[in-house]
Amino acid sequence: MRRRHPDGQVRTRHLDWRDTHVLAEGRVDALVAYRPLPWPTDGFRVTELREEPRVLLTSASHHLANEKPVSLRALSDEELVACVSTPVVWSTPKPVGDRPAPPPPSIDDSFEDKLELIATGHCVAIFPAGDRRAAVREDIALVPVIDVDPCEVVLVTRADDPNPLLAKNNERPAD
């Protein structure tokens, strides 16, 4: 956007996944997010930007950690549960060794708390490949998944926003 509109004022801001009202409240003018969105889209313009593959997040010691890529069939022993209104799929936590299974991830858990469940081997998860936050951890492996639907990355703006940068940006660029 900065390249296409060098005179426009563009400031980026990383939001927590719980910041679902910032666009409606006018605190930001546009969001780039994964579908499904965690709020109703009435009154918003949603434009698909691209599709993105998904990856398996697992502990570095998991038997699939060194596979490139994996099929969902390889995860048949995992009880996978989709997170409501997110593109993430989690497995039900399992006991590891003599450690009992912890409770499943909850809405109040931080992203780092959820990564701990993966790193300790209690769970696996399927994430958008572009979400690289787990890649900085040596105790977590990211493995491409070949037979799962890709994630959809979208631009979300208020449908009635008069900002000309947003109106132009919702048109698919020719370049």
PDB file of C-alpha atoms in Angstrom:
ATOM      1  CA  MET A   1       0.000   0.000   0.000  1.00  0.00           C
ATOM      2  CA  ARG A   2       2.861   2.394   0.784  1.00  0.00           C
ATOM      3  CA  ARG A   3       4.366   1.665  -2.613  1.00  0.00           C
ATOM      4  CA  ARG A   4       1.082   2.219  -4.480  1.00  0.00           C
ATOM      5  CA  HIS A   5       0.145   5.330  -2.442  1.00  0.00           C
ATOM      6  CA  PRO A   6       3.397   7.047  -1.392  1.00  0.00           C
ATOM      7  CA  ASP A   7       1.554  10.216  -0.334  1.00  0.00           C
ATOM      8  CA  GLY A   8      -0.850   8.354   1.941  1.00  0.00           C
ATOM      9  CA  GLN A   9      -0.325   8.053   5.673  1.00  0.00           C
ATOM     10  CA  VAL A  10       0.029   4.375   6.490  1.00  0.00           C
ATOM     11  CA  ARG A  11       0.851   3.178   9.984  1.00  0.00           C
ATOM     12  CA  THR A  12       0.838  -0.483  10.884  1.00  0.00           C
ATOM     13  CA  ARG A  13      -0.109  -1.885  14.241  1.00  0.00           C
ATOM     14  CA  HIS A  14      -0.025  -5.460  15.514  1.00  0.00           C
ATOM     15  CA  LEU A  15      -3.221  -6.344  17.325  1.00  0.00           C
ATOM     16  CA  ASP A  16      -3.979  -9.102  19.770  1.00  0.00           C
ATOM     17  CA  TRP A  17      -6.463 -11.635  18.417  1.00  0.00           C
ATOM     18  CA  ARG A  18      -8.898 -10.482  21.092  1.00  0.00           C
ATOM     19  CA  ASP A  19      -9.018  -6.942  19.628  1.00  0.00           C
ATOM     20  CA  THR A  20     -12.134  -7.713  17.604  1.00  0.00           C
ATOM     21  CA  HIS A  21     -13.782  -4.281  18.000  1.00  0.00           C
ATOM     22  CA  VAL A  22     -10.959  -1.955  16.920  1.00  0.00           C
ATOM     23  CA  LEU A  23     -12.231  -1.586  13.359  1.00  0.00           C
ATOM     24  CA  ALA A  24     -15.856  -0.954  14.353  1.00  0.00           C
ATOM     25  CA  GLU A  25     -14.687   1.537  17.008  1.00  0.00           C
ATOM     26  CA  GLY A  26     -12.610   3.447  14.435  1.00  0.00           C
ATOM     27  CA  ARG A  27      -9.285   2.825  16.198  1.00  0.00           C
ATOM     28  CA  VAL A  28      -7.931   1.362  12.948  1.00  0.00           C
ATOM     29  CA  ASP A  29      -9.094   1.867   9.360  1.00  0.00           C
ATOM     30  CA  ALA A  30      -8.275  -1.572   7.970  1.00  0.00           C
ATOM     31  CA  LEU A  31      -7.341  -5.037   9.157  1.00  0.00           C
ATOM     32  CA  VAL A  32      -5.458  -7.808   7.451  1.00  0.00           C
ATOM     33  CA  ALA A  33      -6.703 -11.022   9.019  1.00  0.00           C
ATOM     34  CA  TYR A  34      -7.372 -14.687   8.459  1.00  0.00           C
ATOM     35  CA  ARG A  35     -10.832 -15.980   7.724  1.00  0.00           C
ATOM     36  CA  PRO A  36     -13.040 -16.938   9.495  1.00  0.00           C
ATOM     37  CA  LEU A  37     -13.359 -13.636  11.261  1.00  0.00           C
ATOM     38  CA  PRO A  38     -14.282 -13.675  14.966  1.00  0.00           C
ATOM     39  CA  TRP A  39     -17.084 -11.123  14.540  1.00  0.00           C
ATOM     40  CA  PRO A  40     -20.095 -10.641  12.224  1.00  0.00           C
ATOM     41  CA  THR A  41     -19.154  -8.934   8.957  1.00  0.00           C
ATOM     42  CA  ASP A  42     -22.325  -6.850   8.513  1.00  0.00           C
ATOM     43  CA  GLY A  43     -21.214  -3.293   7.815  1.00  0.00           C
ATOM     44  CA  PHE A  44     -17.735  -4.346   6.695  1.00  0.00           C
ATOM     45  CA  ARG A  45     -16.133  -4.850   3.312  1.00  0.00           C
ATOM     46  CA  VAL A  46     -14.096  -8.077   3.183  1.00  0.00           C
ATOM     47  CA  THR A  47     -11.676  -8.513   0.290  1.00  0.00           C
ATOM     48  CA  GLU A  48      -9.684 -11.672  -0.290  1.00  0.00           C
ATOM     49  CA  LEU A  49      -5.982 -10.892  -0.654  1.00  0.00           C
ATOM     50  CA  ARG A  50      -4.504 -14.373  -1.015  1.00  0.00           C
ATOM     51  CA  GLU A  51      -4.669 -17.972   0.072  1.00  0.00           C
ATOM     52  CA  GLU A  52      -2.018 -19.354   2.377  1.00  0.00           C
ATOM     53  CA  PRO A  53      -1.064 -22.977   3.059  1.00  0.00           C
ATOM     54  CA  ARG A  54      -1.091 -24.422   6.560  1.00  0.00           C
ATOM     55  CA  VAL A  55       1.579 -26.012   8.711  1.00  0.00           C
ATOM     56  CA  LEU A  56       1.595 -28.504  11.542  1.00  0.00           C
ATOM     57  CA  LEU A  57       3.071 -27.185  14.789  1.00  0.00           C
ATOM     58  CA  THR A  58       4.415 -29.966  16.934  1.00  0.00           C
ATOM     59  CA  SER A  59       7.090 -30.500  19.533  1.00  0.00           C
ATOM     60  CA  ALA A  60      10.584 -30.852  18.097  1.00  0.00           C
ATOM     61  CA  SER A  61      10.657 -34.415  19.488  1.00  0.00           C
ATOM     62  CA  HIS A  62       7.343 -35.483  17.906  1.00  0.00           C
ATOM     63  CA  HIS A  63       7.610 -38.371  15.408  1.00  0.00           C
ATOM     64  CA  LEU A  64       6.364 -36.071  12.590  1.00  0.00           C
ATOM     65  CA  ALA A  65       8.714 -33.172  13.397  1.00  0.00           C
ATOM     66  CA  ASN A  66      11.222 -34.069  10.685  1.00  0.00           C
ATOM     67  CA  GLU A  67       8.716 -34.995   7.979  1.00  0.00           C
ATOM     68  CA  LYS A  68       8.392 -32.731   4.948  1.00  0.00           C
ATOM     69  CA  PRO A  69       5.411 -32.517   4.277  1.00  0.00           C
ATOM     70  CA  VAL A  70       2.726 -34.472   6.156  1.00  0.00           C
ATOM     71  CA  SER A  71      -0.762 -35.612   5.276  1.00  0.00           C
ATOM     72  CA  LEU A  72      -3.753 -35.320   7.561  1.00  0.00           C
ATOM     73  CA  ARG A  73      -3.780 -39.131   7.580  1.00  0.00           C
ATOM     74  CA  ALA A  74      -0.523 -38.967   9.550  1.00  0.00           C
ATOM     75  CA  LEU A  75      -2.495 -37.170  12.277  1.00  0.00           C
ATOM     76  CA  SER A  76      -5.203 -39.830  12.549  1.00  0.00           C
ATOM     77  CA  ASP A  77      -4.239 -40.578  16.170  1.00  0.00           C
ATOM     78  CA  GLU A  78      -4.796 -36.919  17.120  1.00  0.00           C
ATOM     79  CA  GLU A  79      -8.270 -35.695  18.040  1.00  0.00           C
ATOM     80  CA  LEU A  80      -8.333 -32.428  16.065  1.00  0.00           C
ATOM     81  CA  VAL A  81     -10.761 -29.672  17.071  1.00  0.00           C
ATOM     82  CA  ALA A  82     -11.209 -26.437  15.133  1.00  0.00           C
ATOM     83  CA  CYS A  83     -11.020 -23.233  17.165  1.00  0.00           C
ATOM     84  CA  VAL A  84     -14.219 -21.260  16.756  1.00  0.00           C
ATOM     85  CA  SER A  85     -13.804 -18.247  14.462  1.00  0.00           C
ATOM     86  CA  THR A  86     -10.100 -18.856  13.734  1.00  0.00           C
ATOM     87  CA  PRO A  87      -8.169 -20.779  11.088  1.00  0.00           C
ATOM     88  CA  VAL A  88      -6.413 -22.830  13.808  1.00  0.00           C
ATOM     89  CA  VAL A  89      -7.056 -26.489  14.554  1.00  0.00           C
ATOM     90  CA  TRP A  90      -5.824 -27.954  17.868  1.00  0.00           C
ATOM     91  CA  SER A  91      -5.530 -31.517  19.041  1.00  0.00           C
ATOM     92  CA  THR A  92      -7.057 -32.520  22.326  1.00  0.00           C
ATOM     93  CA  PRO A  93      -4.228 -32.502  24.910  1.00  0.00           C
ATOM     94  CA  LYS A  94      -2.825 -35.927  25.779  1.00  0.00           C
ATOM     95  CA  PRO A  95      -0.784 -37.221  28.690  1.00  0.00           C
ATOM     96  CA  VAL A  96       2.962 -37.289  28.053  1.00  0.00           C
ATOM     97  CA  GLY A  97       4.946 -39.872  29.989  1.00  0.00           C
ATOM     98  CA  ASP A  98       3.913 -39.598  33.612  1.00  0.00           C
ATOM     99  CA  ARG A  99       2.479 -36.088  33.119  1.00  0.00           C
ATOM    100  CA  PRO A 100      -1.334 -36.015  32.875  1.00  0.00           C
ATOM    101  CA  ALA A 101      -3.087 -34.252  30.042  1.00  0.00           C
ATOM    102  CA  PRO A 102      -3.591 -30.557  30.778  1.00  0.00           C
ATOM    103  CA  PRO A 103      -6.911 -28.859  30.021  1.00  0.00           C
ATOM    104  CA  PRO A 104      -7.429 -27.858  26.381  1.00  0.00           C
ATOM    105  CA  PRO A 105      -6.438 -24.348  25.278  1.00  0.00           C
ATOM    106  CA  SER A 106      -8.951 -21.750  26.424  1.00  0.00           C
ATOM    107  CA  ILE A 107      -9.890 -18.329  25.157  1.00  0.00           C
ATOM    108  CA  ASP A 108      -8.052 -16.756  28.101  1.00  0.00           C
ATOM    109  CA  ASP A 109      -4.747 -18.509  27.365  1.00  0.00           C
ATOM    110  CA  SER A 110      -2.063 -16.402  25.742  1.00  0.00           C
ATOM    111  CA  PHE A 111      -0.516 -17.495  22.480  1.00  0.00           C
ATOM    112  CA  GLU A 112       2.651 -18.374  24.417  1.00  0.00           C
ATOM    113  CA  ASP A 113       0.634 -20.554  26.829  1.00  0.00           C
ATOM    114  CA  LYS A 114      -0.755 -22.451  23.859  1.00  0.00           C
ATOM    115  CA  LEU A 115       2.712 -22.874  22.348  1.00  0.00           C
ATOM    116  CA  GLU A 116       3.839 -24.445  25.631  1.00  0.00           C
ATOM    117  CA  LEU A 117       1.222 -27.169  25.177  1.00  0.00           C
ATOM    118  CA  ILE A 118       2.769 -27.928  21.794  1.00  0.00           C
ATOM    119  CA  ALA A 119       6.400 -27.697  22.922  1.00  0.00           C
ATOM    120  CA  THR A 120       5.796 -30.099  25.818  1.00  0.00           C
ATOM    121  CA  GLY A 121       4.236 -32.657  23.474  1.00  0.00           C
ATOM    122  CA  HIS A 122       0.720 -32.459  24.900  1.00  0.00           C
ATOM    123  CA  CYS A 123      -0.837 -31.171  21.669  1.00  0.00           C
ATOM    124  CA  VAL A 124      -0.294 -30.407  18.038  1.00  0.00           C
ATOM    125  CA  ALA A 125      -1.918 -27.628  16.021  1.00  0.00           C
ATOM    126  CA  ILE A 126      -2.464 -26.681  12.402  1.00  0.00           C
ATOM    127  CA  PHE A 127      -1.741 -23.000  11.758  1.00  0.00           C
ATOM    128  CA  PRO A 128      -1.549 -20.664   8.764  1.00  0.00           C
ATOM    129  CA  ALA A 129       1.960 -20.949   7.289  1.00  0.00           C
ATOM    130  CA  GLY A 130       2.387 -17.175   7.429  1.00  0.00           C
ATOM    131  CA  ASP A 131       1.979 -17.096  11.201  1.00  0.00           C
ATOM    132  CA  ARG A 132       5.681 -17.449  11.986  1.00  0.00           C
ATOM    133  CA  ARG A 133       5.542 -16.643  15.711  1.00  0.00           C
ATOM    134  CA  ALA A 134       6.302 -20.255  16.641  1.00  0.00           C
ATOM    135  CA  ALA A 135       9.258 -20.453  14.232  1.00  0.00           C
ATOM    136  CA  VAL A 136      11.555 -18.709  16.708  1.00  0.00           C
ATOM    137  CA  ARG A 137      11.276 -21.594  19.165  1.00  0.00           C
ATOM    138  CA  GLU A 138      13.736 -24.446  18.864  1.00  0.00           C
ATOM    139  CA  ASP A 139      11.405 -26.791  20.759  1.00  0.00           C
ATOM    140  CA  ILE A 140       8.639 -26.476  18.129  1.00  0.00           C
ATOM    141  CA  ALA A 141       8.723 -27.843  14.575  1.00  0.00           C
ATOM    142  CA  LEU A 142       6.711 -26.448  11.666  1.00  0.00           C
ATOM    143  CA  VAL A 143       5.823 -29.054   9.038  1.00  0.00           C
ATOM    144  CA  PRO A 144       3.839 -28.321   5.842  1.00  0.00           C
ATOM    145  CA  VAL A 145       0.458 -30.075   5.614  1.00  0.00           C
ATOM    146  CA  ILE A 146      -0.473 -31.101   2.068  1.00  0.00           C
ATOM    147  CA  ASP A 147      -4.119 -32.092   2.152  1.00  0.00           C
ATOM    148  CA  VAL A 148      -5.803 -29.389   4.181  1.00  0.00           C
ATOM    149  CA  ASP A 149      -7.637 -26.398   2.780  1.00  0.00           C
ATOM    150  CA  PRO A 150      -5.548 -23.226   2.700  1.00  0.00           C
ATOM    151  CA  CYS A 151      -6.300 -20.219   4.878  1.00  0.00           C
ATOM    152  CA  GLU A 152      -7.767 -17.131   3.334  1.00  0.00           C
ATOM    153  CA  VAL A 153      -6.038 -13.823   4.104  1.00  0.00           C
ATOM    154  CA  VAL A 154      -8.458 -10.903   3.833  1.00  0.00           C
ATOM    155  CA  LEU A 155      -8.523  -7.129   4.077  1.00  0.00           C
ATOM    156  CA  VAL A 156     -11.406  -5.848   6.220  1.00  0.00           C
ATOM    157  CA  THR A 157     -12.611  -2.242   6.140  1.00  0.00           C
ATOM    158  CA  ARG A 158     -15.773  -0.466   7.194  1.00  0.00           C
ATOM    159  CA  ALA A 159     -18.187  -0.615   4.249  1.00  0.00           C
ATOM    160  CA  ASP A 160     -19.104   3.068   4.568  1.00  0.00           C
ATOM    161  CA  ASP A 161     -15.561   4.396   5.081  1.00  0.00           C
ATOM    162  CA  PRO A 162     -14.983   7.397   2.769  1.00  0.00           C
ATOM    163  CA  ASN A 163     -11.163   7.120   2.946  1.00  0.00           C
ATOM    164  CA  PRO A 164     -10.057   7.039  -0.730  1.00  0.00           C
ATOM    165  CA  LEU A 165      -7.033   4.851   0.083  1.00  0.00           C
ATOM    166  CA  LEU A 166      -9.341   2.165   1.393  1.00  0.00           C
ATOM    167  CA  ALA A 167     -11.709   2.351  -1.557  1.00  0.00           C
ATOM    168  CA  LYS A 168      -8.804   2.048  -3.989  1.00  0.00           C
ATOM    169  CA  ASN A 169      -7.158  -0.694  -1.965  1.00  0.00           C
ATOM    170  CA  ASN A 170     -10.281  -2.870  -2.126  1.00  0.00           C
ATOM    171  CA  GLU A 171      -9.937  -3.028  -5.878  1.00  0.00           C
ATOM    172  CA  ARG A 172      -7.669  -5.866  -6.957  1.00  0.00           C
ATOM    173  CA  PRO A 173      -4.372  -4.346  -8.160  1.00  0.00           C
ATOM    174  CA  ALA A 174      -3.312  -4.995 -11.751  1.00  0.00           C
ATOM    175  CA  ASP A 175       0.380  -5.294 -10.768  1.00  0.00           C
TER     176      ASP A 175
END
